[in-house]
Short mmCIF file of C-alpha atoms in Angstrom, two decimals:
data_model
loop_
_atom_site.label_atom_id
_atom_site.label_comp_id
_atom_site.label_asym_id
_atom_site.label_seq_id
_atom_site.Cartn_x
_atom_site.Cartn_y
_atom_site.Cartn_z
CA UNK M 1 28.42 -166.45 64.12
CA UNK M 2 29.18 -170.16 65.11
CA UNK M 3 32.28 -170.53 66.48
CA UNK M 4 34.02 -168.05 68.63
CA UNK M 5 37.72 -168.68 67.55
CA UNK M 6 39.56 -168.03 64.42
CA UNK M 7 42.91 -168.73 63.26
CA UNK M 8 45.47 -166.69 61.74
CA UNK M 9 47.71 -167.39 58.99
CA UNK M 10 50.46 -165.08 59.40
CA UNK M 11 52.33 -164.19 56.11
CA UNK M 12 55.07 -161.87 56.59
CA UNK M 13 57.97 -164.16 56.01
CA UNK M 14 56.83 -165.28 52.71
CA UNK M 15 53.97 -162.93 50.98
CA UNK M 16 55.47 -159.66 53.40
CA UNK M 17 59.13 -160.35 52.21
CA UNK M 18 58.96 -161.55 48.64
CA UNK M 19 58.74 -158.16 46.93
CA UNK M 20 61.12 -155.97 49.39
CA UNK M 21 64.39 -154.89 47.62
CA UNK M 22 66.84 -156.36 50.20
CA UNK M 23 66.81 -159.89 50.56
CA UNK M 24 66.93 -160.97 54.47
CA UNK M 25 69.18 -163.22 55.89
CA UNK M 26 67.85 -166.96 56.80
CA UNK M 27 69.03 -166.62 60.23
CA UNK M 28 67.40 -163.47 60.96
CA UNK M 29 64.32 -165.04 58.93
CA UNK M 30 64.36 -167.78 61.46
CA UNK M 31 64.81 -165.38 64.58
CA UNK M 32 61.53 -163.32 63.27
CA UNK M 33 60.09 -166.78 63.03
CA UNK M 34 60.44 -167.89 66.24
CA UNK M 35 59.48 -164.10 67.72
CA UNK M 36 56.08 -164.69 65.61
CA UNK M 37 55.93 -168.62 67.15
CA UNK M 38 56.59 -167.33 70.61
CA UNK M 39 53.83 -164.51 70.18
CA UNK M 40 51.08 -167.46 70.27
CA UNK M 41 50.55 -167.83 66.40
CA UNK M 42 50.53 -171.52 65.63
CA UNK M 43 50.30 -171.03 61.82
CA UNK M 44 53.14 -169.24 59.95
CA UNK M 45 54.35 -169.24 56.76
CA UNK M 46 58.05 -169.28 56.49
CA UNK M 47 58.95 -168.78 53.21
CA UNK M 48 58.66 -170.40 49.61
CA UNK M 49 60.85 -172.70 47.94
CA UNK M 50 60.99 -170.76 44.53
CA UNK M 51 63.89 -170.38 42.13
CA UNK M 52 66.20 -167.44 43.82
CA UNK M 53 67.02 -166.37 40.64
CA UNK M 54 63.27 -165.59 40.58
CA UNK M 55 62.68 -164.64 43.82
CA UNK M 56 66.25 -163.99 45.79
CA UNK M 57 64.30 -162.51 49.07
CA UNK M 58 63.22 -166.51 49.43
CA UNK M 59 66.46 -167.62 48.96
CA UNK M 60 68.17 -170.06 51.99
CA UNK M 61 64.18 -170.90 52.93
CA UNK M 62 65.62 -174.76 53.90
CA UNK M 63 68.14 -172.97 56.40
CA UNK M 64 65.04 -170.70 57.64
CA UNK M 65 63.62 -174.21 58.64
CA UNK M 66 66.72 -175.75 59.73
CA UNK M 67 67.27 -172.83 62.53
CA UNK M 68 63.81 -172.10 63.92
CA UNK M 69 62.45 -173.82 67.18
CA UNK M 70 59.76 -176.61 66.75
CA UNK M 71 56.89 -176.88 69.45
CA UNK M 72 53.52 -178.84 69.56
CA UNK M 73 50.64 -177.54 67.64
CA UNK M 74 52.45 -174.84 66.01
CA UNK M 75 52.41 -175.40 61.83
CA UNK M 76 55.26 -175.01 59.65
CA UNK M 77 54.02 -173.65 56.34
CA UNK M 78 56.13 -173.15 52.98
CA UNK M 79 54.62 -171.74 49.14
CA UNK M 80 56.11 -174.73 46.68
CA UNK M 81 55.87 -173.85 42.73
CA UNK M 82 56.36 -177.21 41.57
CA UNK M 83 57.66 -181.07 42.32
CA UNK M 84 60.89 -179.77 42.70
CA UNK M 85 59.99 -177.05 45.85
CA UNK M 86 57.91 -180.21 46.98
CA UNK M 87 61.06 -182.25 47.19
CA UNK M 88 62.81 -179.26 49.23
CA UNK M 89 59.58 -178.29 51.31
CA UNK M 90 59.64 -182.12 52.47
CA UNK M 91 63.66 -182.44 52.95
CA UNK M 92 63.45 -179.28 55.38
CA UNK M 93 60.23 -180.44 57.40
CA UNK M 94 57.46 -178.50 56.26
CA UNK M 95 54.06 -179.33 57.83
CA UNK M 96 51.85 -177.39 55.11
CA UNK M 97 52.69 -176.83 51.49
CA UNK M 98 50.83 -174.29 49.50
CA UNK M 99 50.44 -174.14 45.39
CA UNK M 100 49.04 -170.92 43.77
CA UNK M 101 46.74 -170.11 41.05
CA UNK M 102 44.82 -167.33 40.09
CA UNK M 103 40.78 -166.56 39.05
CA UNK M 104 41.80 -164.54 35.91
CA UNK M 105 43.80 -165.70 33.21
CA UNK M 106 45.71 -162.44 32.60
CA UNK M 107 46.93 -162.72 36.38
CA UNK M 108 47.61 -165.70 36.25
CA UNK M 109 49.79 -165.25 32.81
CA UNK M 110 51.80 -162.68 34.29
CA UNK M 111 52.44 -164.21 37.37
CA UNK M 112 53.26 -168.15 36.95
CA UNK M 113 53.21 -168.10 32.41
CA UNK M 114 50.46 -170.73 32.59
CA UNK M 115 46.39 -170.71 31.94
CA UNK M 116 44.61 -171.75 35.02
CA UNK M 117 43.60 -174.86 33.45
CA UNK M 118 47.43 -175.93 33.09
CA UNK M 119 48.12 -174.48 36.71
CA UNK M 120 45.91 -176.47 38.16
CA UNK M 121 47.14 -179.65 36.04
CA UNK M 122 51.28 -178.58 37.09
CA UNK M 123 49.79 -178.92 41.20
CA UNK M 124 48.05 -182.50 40.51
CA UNK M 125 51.96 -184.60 40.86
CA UNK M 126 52.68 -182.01 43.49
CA UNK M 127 49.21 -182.50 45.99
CA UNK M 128 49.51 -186.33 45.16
CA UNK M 129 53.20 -186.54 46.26
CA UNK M 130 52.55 -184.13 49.61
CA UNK M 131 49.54 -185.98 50.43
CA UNK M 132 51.48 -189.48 49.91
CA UNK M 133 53.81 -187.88 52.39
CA UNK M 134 51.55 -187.03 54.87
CA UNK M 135 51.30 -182.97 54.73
CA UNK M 136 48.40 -180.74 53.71
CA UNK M 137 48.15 -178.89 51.23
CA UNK M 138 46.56 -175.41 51.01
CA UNK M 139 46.06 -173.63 47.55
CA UNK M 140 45.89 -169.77 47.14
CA UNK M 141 43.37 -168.13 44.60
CA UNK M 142 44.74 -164.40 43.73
CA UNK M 143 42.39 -161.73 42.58
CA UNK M 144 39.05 -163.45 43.38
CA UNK M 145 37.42 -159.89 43.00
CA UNK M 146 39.20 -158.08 41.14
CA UNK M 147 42.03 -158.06 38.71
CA UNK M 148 44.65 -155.16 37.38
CA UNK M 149 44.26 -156.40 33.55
CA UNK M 150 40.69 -157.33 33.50
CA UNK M 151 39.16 -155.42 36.18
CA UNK M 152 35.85 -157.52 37.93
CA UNK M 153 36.06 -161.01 38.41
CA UNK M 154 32.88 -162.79 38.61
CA UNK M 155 31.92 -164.61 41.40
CA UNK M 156 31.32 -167.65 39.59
CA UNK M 157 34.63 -167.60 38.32
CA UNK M 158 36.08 -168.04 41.66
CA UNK M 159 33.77 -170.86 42.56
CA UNK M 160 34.60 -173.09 39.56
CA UNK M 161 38.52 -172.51 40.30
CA UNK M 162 37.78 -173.49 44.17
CA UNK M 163 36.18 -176.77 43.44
CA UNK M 164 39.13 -178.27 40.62
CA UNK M 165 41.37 -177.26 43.62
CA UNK M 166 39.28 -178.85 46.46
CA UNK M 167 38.64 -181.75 43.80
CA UNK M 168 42.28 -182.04 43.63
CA UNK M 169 43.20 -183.10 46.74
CA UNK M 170 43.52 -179.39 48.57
CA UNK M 171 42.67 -179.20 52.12
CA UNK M 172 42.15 -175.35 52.43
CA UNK M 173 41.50 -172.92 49.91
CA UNK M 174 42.69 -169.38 50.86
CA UNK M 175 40.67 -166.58 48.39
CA UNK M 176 42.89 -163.47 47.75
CA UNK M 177 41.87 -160.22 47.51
CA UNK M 178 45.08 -159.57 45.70
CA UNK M 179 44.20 -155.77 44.64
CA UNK M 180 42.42 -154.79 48.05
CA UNK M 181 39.47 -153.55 45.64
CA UNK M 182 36.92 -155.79 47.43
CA UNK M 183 33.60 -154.21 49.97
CA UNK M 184 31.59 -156.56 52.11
CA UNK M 185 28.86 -156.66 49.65
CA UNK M 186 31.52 -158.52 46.93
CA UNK M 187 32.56 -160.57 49.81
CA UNK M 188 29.15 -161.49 50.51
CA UNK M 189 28.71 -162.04 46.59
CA UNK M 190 31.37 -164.54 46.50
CA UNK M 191 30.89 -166.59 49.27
CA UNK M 192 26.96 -167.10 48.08
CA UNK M 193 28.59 -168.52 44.89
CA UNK M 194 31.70 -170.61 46.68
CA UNK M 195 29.60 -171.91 49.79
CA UNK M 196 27.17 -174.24 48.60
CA UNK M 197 29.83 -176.35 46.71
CA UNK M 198 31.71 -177.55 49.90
CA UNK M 199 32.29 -176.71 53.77
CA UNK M 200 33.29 -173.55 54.86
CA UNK M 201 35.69 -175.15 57.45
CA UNK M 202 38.15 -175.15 53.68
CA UNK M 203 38.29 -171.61 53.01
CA UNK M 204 40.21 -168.70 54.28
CA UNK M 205 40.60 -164.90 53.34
CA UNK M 206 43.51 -163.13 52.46
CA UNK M 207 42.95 -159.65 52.50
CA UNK M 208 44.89 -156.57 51.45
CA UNK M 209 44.37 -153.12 52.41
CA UNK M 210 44.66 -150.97 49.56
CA UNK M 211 41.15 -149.30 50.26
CA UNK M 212 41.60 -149.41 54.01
CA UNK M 213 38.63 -152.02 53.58
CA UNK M 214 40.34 -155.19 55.04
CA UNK M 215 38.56 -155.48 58.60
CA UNK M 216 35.07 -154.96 57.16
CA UNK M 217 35.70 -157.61 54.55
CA UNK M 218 36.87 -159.56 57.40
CA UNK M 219 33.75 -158.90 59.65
CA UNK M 220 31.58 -159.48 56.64
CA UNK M 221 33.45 -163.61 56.08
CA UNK M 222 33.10 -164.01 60.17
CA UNK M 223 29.32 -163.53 59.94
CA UNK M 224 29.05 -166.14 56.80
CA UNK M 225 31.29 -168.71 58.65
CA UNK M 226 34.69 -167.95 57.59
CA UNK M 227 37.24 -168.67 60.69
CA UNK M 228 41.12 -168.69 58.77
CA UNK M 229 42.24 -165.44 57.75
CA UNK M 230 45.93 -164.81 56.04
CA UNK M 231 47.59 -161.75 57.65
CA UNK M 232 51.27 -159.98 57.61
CA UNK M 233 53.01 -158.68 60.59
CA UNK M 234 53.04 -154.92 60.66
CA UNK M 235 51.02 -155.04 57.23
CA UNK M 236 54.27 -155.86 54.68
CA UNK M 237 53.24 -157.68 51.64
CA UNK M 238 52.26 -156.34 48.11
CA UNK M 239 52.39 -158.41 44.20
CA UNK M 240 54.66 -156.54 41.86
CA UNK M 241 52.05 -157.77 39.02
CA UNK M 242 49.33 -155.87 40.58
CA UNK M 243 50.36 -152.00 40.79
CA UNK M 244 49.41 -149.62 43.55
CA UNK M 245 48.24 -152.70 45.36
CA UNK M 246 49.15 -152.33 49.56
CA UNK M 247 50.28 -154.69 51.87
CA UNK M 248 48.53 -157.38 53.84
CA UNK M 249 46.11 -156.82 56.71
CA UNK M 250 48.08 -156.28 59.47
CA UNK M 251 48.17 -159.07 61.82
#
């Protein structure tokens, strides 16, 4: 399989917490944070600096960042919708700042009110200016197999949306299985059409577990190179534009 590591991106904060119906307070946020840090996972996603009239369970995310405990090697990661989450993400001392898109247009409607095409053009001030500043940016592709409004999502699809992003400026491309519908074989199917556009050291899998199918898709991305792979602590998560969908893979 190559190399004999891989490296978890560990979601609960942010994808786990967005959708629950009471909003958690930043400094128990930041205690959870530091439980996760202290656990040995060096990459964790704190939170998202989103409108809280949007999204109140992401509320406070600066104060999340102001309380936790900083240590060497451990990343610092934060979802940012536009320039202005940018300009919070860098005030509060993000390391990683993530944009989102989607490989279907209906998604992708529902969820941010844009096309891809303009999604894509709404992230090119916000990679420039995080770049300018240093950070890395990481962009998230939802439903790269399948979609609640228009069912399969082809392959080649996903691979045209990964390369604007890489072309962009994006360091890491993390392809969600938003809807948990995916098998190894559309795994496999996807990563013949993504891989031979650019290294496989840029992409990660974020897997839900709707069809208790997570782990093999998993197994199937370790044995074609894959070595990042999103997760959420005790399996929270979910996408209120995607119905019956589960939670994360459980980290």
């Amino acid at each position: 399989m190559g190399q004999d590591t891989a490296t978890i991106v560990e979601m609960g904060l942010r994808d786990g917490l967005q959708n629950e119906p009471t909003p958690v307070p930043a400094a128990l946020r930041a205690e959870w944070f530091n439980a996760l840090a202290d656990s040995g996972l060096n990459r964790i996603e704190a939170g998202s600096f989103v409108s809280p009239k949007w999204v109140p369970q992401m509320a406070d995310t600066d104060q999340v960042l102001a309380q936790i405990r900083r240590r060497e090697g451990l990343s610092v990661e934060v979802l940012v919708p536009n320039s202005k989450g940018l300009n919070g993400a860098l005030q509060a001392g993000a390391d990683v700042v993530s944009v989102f898109t989607a490989a279907s247009e209906s998604f992708n409607q529902r969820n941010i009110n844009c096309s891809i095409a303009e999604s894509i053009e709404r992230f090119r001030p916000v990679v420039e200016q995080a770049k300018t500043a240093g950070k890395k940016v990481r962009a998230y592709i939802s439903c790269v197999v399948g979609c609640p409004y228009e069912g399969r999502i082809e392959p080649g699809q996903v691979a045209m949306v990964s390369e604007q992003l890489i072309a962009l400026g994006a360091d890491e491309v993390s392809l969600g299985d938003t809807i948990g519908v995916a098998r190894p074989r559309e795994i496999h199917a996807l990563l013949d059409a993504i891989l031979p556009s650019f290294p496989v050291s840029q992409l990660g899998l974020h897997c839900h577990d709707t069809r208790g199918q997570a782990i093999a898709n998993i197994y199937a991305s370790l044995e074609r190179g894959i070595r990042t792979f999103d997760s959420a602590v005790a399996g929270l998560g979910g996408c209120p534009y995607a119905k019956g969908a589960t939670g994360n893979v459980a980290t």
